[in-house]
Short mmCIF file of C-alpha atoms and ligand atoms in Angstrom, two decimals:
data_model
loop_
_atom_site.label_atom_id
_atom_site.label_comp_id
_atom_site.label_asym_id
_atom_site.label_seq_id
_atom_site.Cartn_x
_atom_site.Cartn_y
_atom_site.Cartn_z
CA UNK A 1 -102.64 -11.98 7.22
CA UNK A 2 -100.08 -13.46 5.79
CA UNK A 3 -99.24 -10.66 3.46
CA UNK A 4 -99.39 -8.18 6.35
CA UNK A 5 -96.70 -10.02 8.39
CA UNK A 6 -94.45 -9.75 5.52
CA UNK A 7 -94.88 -6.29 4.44
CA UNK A 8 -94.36 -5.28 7.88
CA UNK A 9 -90.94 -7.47 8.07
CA UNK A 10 -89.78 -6.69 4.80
CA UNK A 11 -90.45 -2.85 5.75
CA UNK A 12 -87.88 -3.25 8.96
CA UNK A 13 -85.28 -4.71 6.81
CA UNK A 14 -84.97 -1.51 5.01
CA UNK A 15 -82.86 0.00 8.30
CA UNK A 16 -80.87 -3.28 8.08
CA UNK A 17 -77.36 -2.09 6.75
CA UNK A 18 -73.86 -3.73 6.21
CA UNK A 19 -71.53 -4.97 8.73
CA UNK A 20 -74.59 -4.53 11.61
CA UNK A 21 -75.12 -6.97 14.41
CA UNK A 22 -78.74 -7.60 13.91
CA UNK A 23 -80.99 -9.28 16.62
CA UNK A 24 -83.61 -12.08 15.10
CA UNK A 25 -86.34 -12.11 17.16
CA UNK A 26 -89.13 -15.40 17.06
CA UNK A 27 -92.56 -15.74 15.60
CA UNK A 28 -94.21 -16.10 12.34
CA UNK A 29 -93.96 -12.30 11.48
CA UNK A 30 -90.23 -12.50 12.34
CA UNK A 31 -89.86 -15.57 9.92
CA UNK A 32 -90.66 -12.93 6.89
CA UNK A 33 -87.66 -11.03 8.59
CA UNK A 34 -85.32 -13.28 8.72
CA UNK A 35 -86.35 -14.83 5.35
CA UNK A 36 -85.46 -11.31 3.49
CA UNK A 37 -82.31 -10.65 5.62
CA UNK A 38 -80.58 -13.78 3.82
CA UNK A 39 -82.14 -13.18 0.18
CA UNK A 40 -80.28 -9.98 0.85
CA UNK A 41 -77.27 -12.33 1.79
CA UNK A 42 -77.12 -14.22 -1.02
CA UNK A 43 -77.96 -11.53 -3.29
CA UNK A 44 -74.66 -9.59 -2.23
CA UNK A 45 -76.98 -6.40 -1.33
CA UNK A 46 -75.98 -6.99 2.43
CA UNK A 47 -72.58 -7.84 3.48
CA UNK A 48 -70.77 -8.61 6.52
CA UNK A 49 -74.07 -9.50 8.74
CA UNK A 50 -74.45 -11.04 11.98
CA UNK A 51 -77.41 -12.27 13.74
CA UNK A 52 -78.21 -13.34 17.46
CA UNK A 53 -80.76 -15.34 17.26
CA UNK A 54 -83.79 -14.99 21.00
CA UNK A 55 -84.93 -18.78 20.48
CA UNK A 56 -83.48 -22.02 18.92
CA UNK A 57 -86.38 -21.24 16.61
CA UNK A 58 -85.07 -18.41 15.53
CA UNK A 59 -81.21 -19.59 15.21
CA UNK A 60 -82.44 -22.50 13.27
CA UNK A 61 -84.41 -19.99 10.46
CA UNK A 62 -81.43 -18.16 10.16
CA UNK A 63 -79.21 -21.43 9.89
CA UNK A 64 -81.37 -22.06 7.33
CA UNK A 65 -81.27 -18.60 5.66
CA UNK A 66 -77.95 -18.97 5.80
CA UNK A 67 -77.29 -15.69 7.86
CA UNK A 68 -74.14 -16.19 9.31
CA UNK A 69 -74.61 -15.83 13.78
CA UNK A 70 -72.45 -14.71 16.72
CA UNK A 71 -73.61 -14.74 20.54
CA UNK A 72 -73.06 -11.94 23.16
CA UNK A 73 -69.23 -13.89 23.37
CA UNK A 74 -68.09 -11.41 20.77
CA UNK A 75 -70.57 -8.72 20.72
CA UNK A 76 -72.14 -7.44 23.52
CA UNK A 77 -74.43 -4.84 22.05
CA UNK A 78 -76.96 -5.10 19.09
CA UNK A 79 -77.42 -2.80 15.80
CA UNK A 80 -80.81 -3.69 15.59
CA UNK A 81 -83.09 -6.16 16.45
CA UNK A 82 -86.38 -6.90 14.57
CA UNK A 83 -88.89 -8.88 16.59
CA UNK A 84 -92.52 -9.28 16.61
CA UNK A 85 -95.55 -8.55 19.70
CA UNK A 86 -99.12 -9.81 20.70
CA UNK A 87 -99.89 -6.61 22.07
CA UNK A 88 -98.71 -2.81 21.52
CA UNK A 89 -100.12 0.26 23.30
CA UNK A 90 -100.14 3.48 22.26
CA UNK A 91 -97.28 4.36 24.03
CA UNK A 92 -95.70 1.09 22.56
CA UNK A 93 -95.46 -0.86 25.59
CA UNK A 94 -95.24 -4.39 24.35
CA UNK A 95 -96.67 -8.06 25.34
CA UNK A 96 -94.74 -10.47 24.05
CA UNK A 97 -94.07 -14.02 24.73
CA UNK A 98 -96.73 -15.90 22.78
CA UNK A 99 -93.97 -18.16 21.30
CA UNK A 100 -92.20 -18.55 24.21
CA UNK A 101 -88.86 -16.31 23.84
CA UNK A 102 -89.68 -13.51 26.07
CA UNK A 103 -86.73 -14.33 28.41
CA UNK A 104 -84.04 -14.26 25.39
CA UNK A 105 -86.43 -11.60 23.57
CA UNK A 106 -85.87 -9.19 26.50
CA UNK A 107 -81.76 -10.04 26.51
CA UNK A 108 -81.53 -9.15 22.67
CA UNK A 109 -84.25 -5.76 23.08
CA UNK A 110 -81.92 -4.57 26.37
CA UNK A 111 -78.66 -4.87 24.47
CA UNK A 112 -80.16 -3.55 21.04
CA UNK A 113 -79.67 0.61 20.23
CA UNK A 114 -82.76 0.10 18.13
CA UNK A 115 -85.95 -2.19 18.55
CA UNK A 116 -87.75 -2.43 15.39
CA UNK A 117 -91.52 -4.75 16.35
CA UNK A 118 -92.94 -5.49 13.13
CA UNK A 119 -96.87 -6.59 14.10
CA UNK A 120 -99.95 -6.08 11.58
CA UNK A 121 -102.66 -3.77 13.10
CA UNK A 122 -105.09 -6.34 14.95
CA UNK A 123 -102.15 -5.86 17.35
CA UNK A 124 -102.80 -2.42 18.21
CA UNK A 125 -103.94 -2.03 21.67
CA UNK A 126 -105.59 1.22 23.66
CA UNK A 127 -104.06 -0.68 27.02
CA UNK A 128 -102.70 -3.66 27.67
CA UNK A 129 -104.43 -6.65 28.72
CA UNK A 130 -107.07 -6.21 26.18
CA UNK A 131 -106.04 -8.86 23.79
CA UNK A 132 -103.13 -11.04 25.53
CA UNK A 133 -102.46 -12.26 28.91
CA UNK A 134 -99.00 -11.59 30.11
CA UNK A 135 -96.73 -14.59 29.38
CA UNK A 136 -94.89 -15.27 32.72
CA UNK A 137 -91.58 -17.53 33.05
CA UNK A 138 -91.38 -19.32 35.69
CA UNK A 139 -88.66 -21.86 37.36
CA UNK A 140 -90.17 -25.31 37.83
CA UNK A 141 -89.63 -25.15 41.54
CA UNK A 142 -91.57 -22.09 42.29
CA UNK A 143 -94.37 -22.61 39.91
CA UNK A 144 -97.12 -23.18 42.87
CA UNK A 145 -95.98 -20.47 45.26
CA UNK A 146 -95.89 -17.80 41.61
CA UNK A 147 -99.75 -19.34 40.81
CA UNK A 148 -100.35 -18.18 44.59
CA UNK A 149 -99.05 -14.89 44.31
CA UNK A 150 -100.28 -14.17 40.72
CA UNK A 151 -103.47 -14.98 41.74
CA UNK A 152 -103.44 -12.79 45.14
CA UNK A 153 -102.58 -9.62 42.64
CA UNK A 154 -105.32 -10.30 40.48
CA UNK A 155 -103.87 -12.27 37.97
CA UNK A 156 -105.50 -15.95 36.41
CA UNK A 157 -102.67 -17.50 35.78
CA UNK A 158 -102.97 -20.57 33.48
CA UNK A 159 -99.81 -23.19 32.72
CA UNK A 160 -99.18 -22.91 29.28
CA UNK A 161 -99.08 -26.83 27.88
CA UNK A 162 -97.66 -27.95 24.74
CA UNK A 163 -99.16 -30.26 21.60
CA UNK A 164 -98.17 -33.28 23.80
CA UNK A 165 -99.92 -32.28 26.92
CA UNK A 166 -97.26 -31.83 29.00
CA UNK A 167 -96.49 -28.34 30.54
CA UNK A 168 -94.03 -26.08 27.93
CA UNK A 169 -90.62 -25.86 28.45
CA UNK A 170 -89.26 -22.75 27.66
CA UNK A 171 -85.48 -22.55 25.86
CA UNK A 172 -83.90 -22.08 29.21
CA UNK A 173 -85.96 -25.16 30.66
CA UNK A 174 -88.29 -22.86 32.66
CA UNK A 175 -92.25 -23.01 32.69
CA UNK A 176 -94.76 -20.22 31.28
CA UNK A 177 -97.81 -19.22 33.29
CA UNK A 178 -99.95 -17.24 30.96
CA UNK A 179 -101.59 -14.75 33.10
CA UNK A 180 -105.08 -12.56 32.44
CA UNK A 181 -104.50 -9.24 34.53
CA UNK A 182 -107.74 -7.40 32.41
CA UNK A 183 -106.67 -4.42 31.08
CA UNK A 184 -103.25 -3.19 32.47
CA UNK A 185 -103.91 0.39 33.27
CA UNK A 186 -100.12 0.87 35.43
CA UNK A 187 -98.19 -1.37 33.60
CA UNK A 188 -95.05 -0.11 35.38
CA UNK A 189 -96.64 -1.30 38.57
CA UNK A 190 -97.26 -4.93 37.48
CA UNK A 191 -93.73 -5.02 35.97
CA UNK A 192 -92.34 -4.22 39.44
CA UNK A 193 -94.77 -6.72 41.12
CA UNK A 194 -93.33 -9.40 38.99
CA UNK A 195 -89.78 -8.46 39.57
CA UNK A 196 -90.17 -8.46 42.92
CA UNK A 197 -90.66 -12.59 42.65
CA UNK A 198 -88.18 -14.89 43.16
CA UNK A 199 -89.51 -17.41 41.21
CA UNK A 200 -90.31 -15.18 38.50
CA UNK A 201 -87.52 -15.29 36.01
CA UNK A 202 -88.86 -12.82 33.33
CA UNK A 203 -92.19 -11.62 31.65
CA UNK A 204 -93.52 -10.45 28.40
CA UNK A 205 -94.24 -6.72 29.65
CA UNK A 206 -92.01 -4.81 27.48
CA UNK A 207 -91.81 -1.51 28.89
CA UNK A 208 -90.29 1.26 27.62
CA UNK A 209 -88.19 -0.96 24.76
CA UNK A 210 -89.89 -0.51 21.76
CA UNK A 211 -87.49 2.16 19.60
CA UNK A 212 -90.35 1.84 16.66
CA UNK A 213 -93.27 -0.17 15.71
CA UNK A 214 -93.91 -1.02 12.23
CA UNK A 215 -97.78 -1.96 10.93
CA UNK A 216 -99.02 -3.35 8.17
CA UNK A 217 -102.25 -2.35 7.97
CA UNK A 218 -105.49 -2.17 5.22
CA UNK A 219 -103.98 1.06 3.75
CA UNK A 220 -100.39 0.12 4.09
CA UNK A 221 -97.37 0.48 6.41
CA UNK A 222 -98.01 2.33 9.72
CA UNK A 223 -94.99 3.47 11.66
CA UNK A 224 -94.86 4.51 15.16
CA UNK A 225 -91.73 6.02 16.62
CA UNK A 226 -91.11 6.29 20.21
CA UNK A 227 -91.56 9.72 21.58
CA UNK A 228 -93.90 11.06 18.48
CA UNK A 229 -96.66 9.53 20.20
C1 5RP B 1 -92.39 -14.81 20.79
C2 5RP B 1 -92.97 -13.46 20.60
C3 5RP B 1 -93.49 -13.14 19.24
O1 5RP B 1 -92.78 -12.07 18.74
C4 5RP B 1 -94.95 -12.81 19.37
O2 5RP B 1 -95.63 -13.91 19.96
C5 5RP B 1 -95.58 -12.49 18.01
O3 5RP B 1 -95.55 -13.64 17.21
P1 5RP B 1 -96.22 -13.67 15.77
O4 5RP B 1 -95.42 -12.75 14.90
O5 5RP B 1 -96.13 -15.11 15.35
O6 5RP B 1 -97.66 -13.22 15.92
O7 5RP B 1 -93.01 -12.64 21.48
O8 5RP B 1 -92.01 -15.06 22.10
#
């Protein structure tokens, strides 16, 4: 599996050129990303790079990488960003959130001309739901009243905990409610359900933001480009 994560990251460094503003997304198919994006670094075969990193997981891979970062301070839109999913349809609609980033994830994939996700084919989804529940973030304060509501649409929402058994806190200090919808036929629909929400600060339905999806898969590197499928 291992292998496949990196042959898919490596793959999405190719578009990676000089002097871009590149977006680091989180997760362990990511780290093979970022990993390659500061070889290239210290090699001298990319100059001029700057990354925004969607978690302090992510800003602390390319700290270590040494890939030099900037925040939306001085650049408010993205070359590129390269980022991983739990789930991708065929239209690539995304889930995303297993490690947590969804909220920062969807900043960087808004502000990006071109969203690369790099996932290796047990991934690949006929609809939505399938695989993944839909990470939902949550403030604190509302969590009870959002269980409520999830629940009333259909949803079994479940408080995602961490190793210590307390309830994970998100980078922004918010709770995730991992939610299991079935399969997502509309996810449109959902997505504006959820917005709807107070409470409800973001979610991992990624609709409509996927420029590309790269897979590694058994006989090599799939890609998927928005509007050929
Ligand atoms: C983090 C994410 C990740 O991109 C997603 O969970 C995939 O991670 P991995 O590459 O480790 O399977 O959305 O919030």
């Amino acid at each position: 599996m291992e292998n496949f994560k990196k042959a898919a990251a490596e793959e999405a460094v190719k578009y990676v050129k000089s002097g871009m503003v590149v977006g680091l997304g989180t997760g362990s198919t990511t780290y093979f990303a970022i990993k390659k994006i500061g070889e290239l670094l210290q090699e001298g075969k990319l100059n001029n790079i700057v990354g925004i990193p969607s978690s302090i997981q992510s800003e602390n891979l390319a700290k270590e990488f040494k890939i030099p970062l900037t925040t939306f301070d001085q650049h408010t839109e993205i070359d590129i960003t390269i980022d991983g999913a739990d789930e991708v349809d065929e239209s690539l609609n995304l889930i995303k959130g297993g490690g947590g980033a969804l909220l920062r994830e969807k900043v960087l994939a808004q502000a990006s001309k071109k969203e690369i996700i790099i996932v290796d084919e047990s991934k690949l989804s006929k609809v939505l739901g399938l695989k993944w529940a839909v990470p939902i973030e949550v403030i604190r304060f509302a969590v009870n009243v959002e269980i409520q509501f999830l629940e009333s649409i259909g949803g079994k929402p479940k408080l995602r905990m961490s190793d210590n058994n307390r309830p994970f806190i998100t980078d922004e200090g918010n709770y995730i409610l991992d939610t299991n919808f079935g399969e997502i036929e509309k996810p449109e629909i959902l997505t504006q359900q959820l917005e709807n929400r107070a409470g409800i600060v973001e979610h991992g339905l990624f609709i409509n933001l996927a420029s590309e999806v790269i897979v590694a898969t058994t006989e090599g590197i799939k890609k998927i480009v928005k509007n050929s499928v």
